[in-house]
Amino acid sequence: VQLQASGGGLVQAGGSLRLSCAASGRSYAMGWFRQAPGKEREFVAAISWNIANIYLADSVKGRFTIARDNAKNTVYLQMSNLKPEDTAVYYCAAKLGGISTTTAEYDYWGQGTLVTVSS
C-alpha cells in the first residue's frame, strides 16, 4: 500500500486546512497521526474501511473531522479552529482489520505533510 499525504501549509490560528491521503488500496482502516518537534508521534483520528467507526483524539474533538471516499481511495482530515499547538508533521497510515489509536498497529505510512499554525 502506498500512501500520499497532501494539503499541509501555513495557516493562522483559527483557520482551517484539509489534509488528503490517497491510498493504493481501499480495504484498510486509516489513521492520521502527528509529530511535533521534539515530541513523540501521537494519534489524531482514525476511520474504519466501511466508515462504521471513527475515533478522534480528545485534543481535536469538535475541531477536526475524518472522512473517506472509497471510490477515490482517499481519506481526509478536515481541521478547523486550528491552534498553534496543532503545528506538526501530519502522517496518514493504513492497517488491516479494525481501526486503532496505536501507532505500532499501523502497517503502512505516508511521508507526512507539515502543518504550521501561527499565533
Coordinates of N, CA, C and O in Angstrom, one line a residue:
V1 N 0.9 -1.2 0.0 CA 0.0 0.0 0.0 C 0.9 1.2 0.0 O 1.8 1.4 0.8
Q2 N 0.6 2.1 -0.9 CA 1.3 3.4 -1.0 C 0.4 4.5 -0.5 O -0.7 4.6 -1.0
L3 N 0.9 5.4 0.3 CA 0.1 6.5 0.8 C 0.8 7.8 0.5 O 2.0 7.9 0.6
Q4 N 0.0 8.7 0.0 CA 0.5 10.0 -0.3 C -0.4 11.1 0.3 O -1.5 11.3 0.0
A5 N 0.2 11.8 1.3 CA -0.5 12.8 2.1 C -0.2 14.2 1.4 O 0.9 14.4 0.9
S6 N -1.2 15.0 1.5 CA -1.0 16.4 1.0 C -2.0 17.3 1.7 O -2.9 16.9 2.4
G7 N -1.8 18.6 1.4 CA -2.7 19.6 2.0 C -2.2 20.4 3.1 O -2.8 21.4 3.6
G8 N -1.0 20.1 3.6 CA -0.4 20.9 4.7 C 0.0 22.3 4.2 O 0.0 22.6 3.0
G9 N 0.3 23.2 5.2 CA 0.7 24.5 4.9 C 0.7 25.4 6.1 O 0.7 24.9 7.2
L10 N 0.9 26.7 5.8 CA 0.9 27.7 6.9 C -0.5 28.3 7.0 O -1.0 28.8 6.0
V11 N -1.0 28.4 8.2 CA -2.3 29.0 8.5 C -2.3 29.7 9.8 O -1.6 29.4 10.7
Q12 N -3.1 30.7 9.9 CA -3.2 31.5 11.1 C -4.1 30.8 12.1 O -5.0 30.0 11.7
A13 N -3.9 31.0 13.4 CA -4.7 30.4 14.4 C -6.2 30.8 14.1 O -6.5 31.9 13.7
G14 N -7.0 29.8 14.3 CA -8.4 29.9 14.0 C -8.8 29.5 12.6 O -10.0 29.4 12.2
G15 N -7.8 29.3 11.7 CA -8.1 29.0 10.4 C -8.3 27.5 10.2 O -8.4 26.7 11.1
S16 N -8.5 27.1 8.9 CA -8.8 25.7 8.6 C -7.9 25.2 7.5 O -7.3 26.0 6.6
L17 N -7.7 23.9 7.5 CA -7.0 23.2 6.4 C -7.6 21.8 6.2 O -8.2 21.3 7.2
R18 N -7.5 21.3 5.0 CA -8.0 19.9 4.8 C -6.8 19.1 4.3 O -6.2 19.4 3.2
L19 N -6.5 18.1 5.0 CA -5.4 17.2 4.5 C -6.1 16.0 3.8 O -7.2 15.6 4.1
S20 N -5.4 15.5 2.8 CA -5.8 14.4 2.0 C -4.8 13.3 2.0 O -3.6 13.6 2.0
C21 N -5.2 12.1 1.9 CA -4.3 10.9 1.8 C -4.8 10.0 0.8 O -5.9 9.4 1.0
A22 N -4.1 9.9 -0.3 CA -4.5 8.9 -1.3 C -3.8 7.6 -1.1 O -2.6 7.5 -0.9
A23 N -4.6 6.5 -1.1 CA -4.1 5.2 -0.9 C -4.2 4.3 -2.1 O -5.2 4.5 -2.9
S24 N -3.3 3.4 -2.3 CA -3.4 2.5 -3.4 C -4.3 1.3 -3.2 O -4.6 0.6 -4.1
G25 N -4.9 1.2 -2.0 CA -5.8 0.1 -1.8 C -7.0 0.7 -0.9 O -6.9 1.8 -0.4
R26 N -8.1 0.0 -0.9 CA -9.2 0.6 -0.2 C -9.7 -0.2 1.1 O -10.4 0.4 1.9
S27 N -9.3 -1.4 1.3 CA -9.8 -2.2 2.4 C -9.0 -2.1 3.6 O -8.6 -3.1 4.2
Y28 N -8.6 -0.9 4.0 CA -7.8 -0.7 5.1 C -8.4 0.3 6.1 O -9.1 1.3 5.6
A29 N -8.2 0.1 7.3 CA -8.5 1.2 8.3 C -7.5 2.3 8.1 O -6.3 1.9 7.9
M30 N -7.9 3.5 8.2 CA -6.9 4.6 8.0 C -6.8 5.5 9.2 O -7.8 5.7 9.9
G31 N -5.7 6.0 9.5 CA -5.5 6.9 10.6 C -4.6 8.1 10.2 O -3.9 8.1 9.3
W32 N -4.8 9.1 11.0 CA -3.9 10.3 11.0 C -3.2 10.4 12.3 O -3.8 10.3 13.4
F33 N -1.9 10.7 12.2 CA -1.1 10.9 13.4 C -0.3 12.2 13.1 O -0.2 12.7 12.0
R34 N 0.3 12.7 14.2 CA 1.1 13.9 14.0 C 2.3 13.9 15.0 O 2.2 13.2 16.0
Q35 N 3.3 14.6 14.6 CA 4.5 14.6 15.4 C 5.0 16.0 15.4 O 5.4 16.6 14.3
A36 N 5.0 16.6 16.5 CA 5.6 18.0 16.7 C 7.1 17.9 17.0 O 7.5 16.8 17.5
P37 N 7.8 18.9 16.8 CA 9.3 18.9 17.0 C 9.6 18.5 18.5 O 9.0 19.1 19.4
G38 N 10.4 17.5 18.7 CA 10.8 17.1 20.0 C 9.8 16.3 20.7 O 10.0 15.9 21.9
K39 N 8.7 15.9 20.1 CA 7.7 15.1 20.7 C 7.5 13.8 20.0 O 7.9 13.6 18.8
E40 N 6.8 12.9 20.7 CA 6.5 11.6 20.1 C 5.3 11.7 19.1 O 4.5 12.6 19.2
R41 N 5.3 10.8 18.2 CA 4.1 10.8 17.3 C 2.9 10.4 18.0 O 2.9 9.5 18.9
E42 N 1.8 11.2 17.8 CA 0.6 10.9 18.5 C -0.6 10.8 17.6 O -0.7 11.3 16.5
F43 N -1.6 10.0 18.1 CA -2.8 9.7 17.4 C -3.7 11.0 17.2 O -3.8 11.8 18.2
V44 N -4.3 11.2 16.1 CA -5.2 12.3 15.8 C -6.6 11.8 15.5 O -7.6 12.2 16.1
A45 N -6.7 10.9 14.5 CA -8.0 10.4 14.1 C -7.9 9.1 13.3 O -6.8 8.8 12.7
A46 N -9.0 8.3 13.3 CA -9.0 7.1 12.5 C -10.3 6.8 12.1 O -11.3 7.2 12.7
I47 N -10.4 6.0 11.0 CA -11.7 5.7 10.4 C -11.6 4.3 9.8 O -10.6 3.9 9.2
S48 N -12.6 3.5 10.0 CA -12.6 2.1 9.5 C -12.9 2.1 8.0 O -13.3 3.1 7.4
W49 N -12.6 1.0 7.4 CA -12.7 0.9 5.9 C -14.1 1.1 5.5 O -14.4 1.7 4.4
N50 N -15.1 0.7 6.3 CA -16.5 0.9 5.9 C -17.2 2.1 6.5 O -18.4 2.2 6.4
I51 N -16.4 2.9 7.2 CA -16.8 4.2 7.7 C -17.7 4.0 8.9 O -18.4 4.9 9.4
A52 N -17.8 2.8 9.4 CA -18.7 2.5 10.5 C -18.2 3.0 11.8 O -18.9 3.3 12.8
N53 N -16.9 3.1 11.9 CA -16.2 3.5 13.2 C -15.3 4.6 13.0 O -14.5 4.6 12.0
I54 N -15.3 5.6 13.8 CA -14.4 6.8 13.8 C -13.9 7.1 15.2 O -14.7 7.0 16.2
Y55 N -12.6 7.3 15.3 CA -12.1 7.7 16.6 C -11.4 9.1 16.4 O -10.8 9.4 15.3
L56 N -11.5 9.9 17.4 CA -10.8 11.2 17.4 C -10.1 11.4 18.7 O -10.7 11.1 19.8
A57 N -8.9 12.0 18.7 CA -8.2 12.3 19.9 C -9.0 13.4 20.6 O -9.6 14.3 20.0
D58 N -9.0 13.3 21.9 CA -9.7 14.4 22.7 C -9.3 15.8 22.4 O -10.1 16.7 22.4
S59 N -8.0 15.9 22.1 CA -7.5 17.3 21.8 C -8.0 17.9 20.5 O -7.9 19.1 20.3
V60 N -8.6 17.1 19.6 CA -9.1 17.6 18.4 C -10.6 17.5 18.2 O -11.2 17.9 17.2
K61 N -11.3 16.8 19.2 CA -12.7 16.7 19.1 C -13.4 18.0 19.0 O -13.0 18.9 19.7
G62 N -14.4 18.1 18.1 CA -15.1 19.4 17.9 C -14.4 20.3 17.0 O -15.0 21.4 16.6
R63 N -13.1 20.0 16.6 CA -12.4 20.9 15.6 C -12.0 20.1 14.4 O -12.0 20.7 13.3
F64 N -11.7 18.9 14.5 CA -11.3 18.0 13.4 C -12.3 17.0 13.0 O -13.0 16.5 13.9
T65 N -12.4 16.7 11.8 CA -13.2 15.5 11.4 C -12.4 14.7 10.4 O -11.6 15.2 9.7
I66 N -12.7 13.4 10.3 CA -12.1 12.5 9.4 C -13.2 11.9 8.5 O -14.3 11.6 9.0
A67 N -12.9 11.7 7.3 CA -13.8 11.2 6.3 C -13.0 10.4 5.2 O -11.8 10.6 5.1
R68 N -13.7 9.6 4.5 CA -13.1 8.9 3.4 C -14.0 8.7 2.3 O -15.2 8.6 2.4
D69 N -13.4 8.7 1.1 CA -14.2 8.4 -0.1 C -13.6 7.2 -0.8 O -12.5 7.3 -1.4
N70 N -14.2 6.0 -0.6 CA -13.6 4.8 -1.0 C -13.6 4.7 -2.5 O -12.7 4.0 -3.1
A71 N -14.5 5.4 -3.2 CA -14.4 5.4 -4.7 C -13.1 6.1 -5.2 O -12.7 5.8 -6.3
K72 N -12.6 7.0 -4.4 CA -11.4 7.7 -4.7 C -10.2 7.2 -3.9 O -9.1 7.7 -4.1
N73 N -10.4 6.2 -3.1 CA -9.3 5.7 -2.2 C -8.6 6.8 -1.5 O -7.4 6.8 -1.4
T74 N -9.4 7.7 -0.9 CA -8.8 8.9 -0.3 C -9.4 9.1 1.1 O -10.7 9.0 1.2
V75 N -8.6 9.5 2.0 CA -9.1 9.8 3.3 C -8.7 11.3 3.6 O -7.7 11.8 3.1
Y76 N -9.6 12.0 4.3 CA -9.5 13.4 4.5 C -9.5 13.7 6.0 O -10.1 13.0 6.8
L77 N -8.7 14.7 6.3 CA -8.7 15.2 7.7 C -9.1 16.7 7.6 O -8.2 17.5 7.1
Q78 N -10.3 17.1 8.0 CA -10.7 18.5 7.9 C -10.4 19.1 9.3 O -10.9 18.6 10.3
M79 N -9.6 20.1 9.3 CA -9.1 20.7 10.5 C -9.6 22.1 10.6 O -9.4 22.9 9.6
S80 N -10.3 22.5 11.6 CA -10.9 23.8 11.8 C -10.4 24.4 13.1 O -10.0 23.6 14.0
N81 N -10.6 25.7 13.3 CA -10.2 26.3 14.5 C -8.8 25.9 15.0 O -8.6 25.5 16.1
L82 N -7.9 25.9 14.0 CA -6.5 25.5 14.3 C -5.9 26.3 15.4 O -6.1 27.5 15.4
K83 N -5.0 25.7 16.2 CA -4.3 26.3 17.2 C -2.8 26.1 17.0 O -2.4 25.2 16.4
P84 N -2.0 27.0 17.6 CA -0.5 26.8 17.4 C 0.0 25.5 17.9 O 0.9 24.9 17.3
E85 N -0.7 24.9 18.8 CA -0.3 23.6 19.3 C -0.6 22.4 18.4 O -0.2 21.3 18.6
D86 N -1.3 22.7 17.3 CA -1.6 21.8 16.2 C -0.4 21.7 15.2 O -0.5 20.8 14.4
T87 N 0.5 22.6 15.4 CA 1.7 22.6 14.5 C 2.4 21.2 14.6 O 2.8 20.8 15.7
A88 N 2.6 20.6 13.5 CA 3.2 19.3 13.5 C 3.3 18.8 12.0 O 2.7 19.3 11.1
V89 N 4.1 17.7 11.9 CA 4.0 16.9 10.6 C 2.9 15.9 10.8 O 2.9 15.2 11.8
Y90 N 2.0 15.9 9.9 CA 0.9 15.0 9.9 C 1.1 13.8 9.0 O 1.5 14.0 7.8
Y91 N 0.9 12.6 9.5 CA 1.1 11.4 8.7 C -0.2 10.7 8.6 O -1.0 10.6 9.6
C92 N -0.4 10.1 7.4 CA -1.5 9.2 7.3 C -1.0 7.8 7.3 O 0.2 7.5 7.0
A93 N -1.8 6.8 7.8 CA -1.3 5.5 8.0 C -2.5 4.5 7.7 O -3.7 4.9 7.8
A94 N -2.1 3.3 7.3 CA -3.1 2.3 7.0 C -2.9 1.0 7.7 O -1.7 0.6 8.0
K95 N -3.9 0.3 8.0 CA -3.8 -1.0 8.7 C -4.9 -2.0 8.2 O -6.0 -1.5 7.9
L96 N -4.6 -3.2 8.2 CA -5.6 -4.2 8.0 C -6.4 -4.4 9.3 O -6.0 -4.1 10.4
G97 N -7.7 -4.8 9.1 CA -8.5 -5.1 10.3 C -9.1 -3.8 10.8 O -9.3 -2.8 10.1
G98 N -9.5 -3.8 12.1 CA -10.2 -2.7 12.7 C -9.3 -1.5 13.0 O -8.1 -1.6 12.9
I99 N -10.0 -0.4 13.2 CA -9.2 0.8 13.5 C -8.5 0.8 14.8 O -8.9 0.0 15.7
S100 N -7.6 1.7 15.0 CA -6.8 1.7 16.2 C -6.2 3.1 16.4 O -6.1 3.9 15.5
T101 N -5.9 3.4 17.7 CA -5.3 4.6 18.0 C -3.8 4.4 18.3 O -3.1 5.4 18.7
T102 N -3.3 3.2 18.1 CA -2.0 2.9 18.4 C -1.0 2.9 17.2 O -1.3 2.2 16.3
T103 N 0.0 3.7 17.3 CA 0.9 3.9 16.2 C 1.5 2.5 15.7 O 1.5 2.3 14.5
A104 N 1.9 1.7 16.7 CA 2.5 0.4 16.3 C 1.7 -0.5 15.6 O 2.2 -1.5 14.9
E105 N 0.4 -0.3 15.6 CA -0.5 -1.3 14.9 C -0.8 -0.9 13.4 O -1.4 -1.7 12.7
Y106 N -0.2 0.2 13.0 CA -0.4 0.5 11.6 C 0.8 0.0 10.8 O 1.9 0.0 11.2
D107 N 0.4 -0.6 9.6 CA 1.4 -1.3 8.8 C 2.0 -0.4 7.7 O 3.2 -0.7 7.3
Y108 N 1.4 0.6 7.3 CA 1.9 1.5 6.2 C 1.7 2.9 6.6 O 0.7 3.3 7.2
W109 N 2.7 3.7 6.1 CA 2.8 5.1 6.5 C 3.1 6.0 5.3 O 3.9 5.6 4.4
G110 N 2.5 7.1 5.2 CA 2.8 8.1 4.2 C 4.0 8.9 4.6 O 4.5 8.8 5.7
Q111 N 4.4 9.9 3.8 CA 5.6 10.6 4.0 C 5.4 11.8 5.0 O 6.4 12.4 5.4
G112 N 4.2 12.2 5.2 CA 4.0 13.3 6.1 C 3.8 14.6 5.4 O 4.4 14.8 4.3
T113 N 3.0 15.5 6.0 CA 2.8 16.8 5.4 C 2.8 17.8 6.6 O 2.2 17.6 7.6
L114 N 3.5 18.9 6.4 CA 3.7 19.8 7.5 C 2.6 20.8 7.6 O 2.2 21.5 6.6
V115 N 2.1 20.9 8.8 CA 1.0 21.9 9.2 C 1.7 22.9 10.2 O 2.1 22.5 11.2
T116 N 1.6 24.2 9.8 CA 2.2 25.2 10.7 C 1.1 26.2 11.0 O 0.5 26.8 10.1
V117 N 0.8 26.4 12.3 CA -0.3 27.3 12.7 C 0.4 28.5 13.5 O 1.0 28.3 14.5
S118 N 0.3 29.6 12.9 CA 0.9 30.8 13.5 C -0.1 31.5 14.5 O -1.3 31.5 14.2
S119 N 0.4 32.1 15.5 CA -0.5 32.7 16.5 C -0.7 34.2 16.2 O -0.1 34.8 15.3

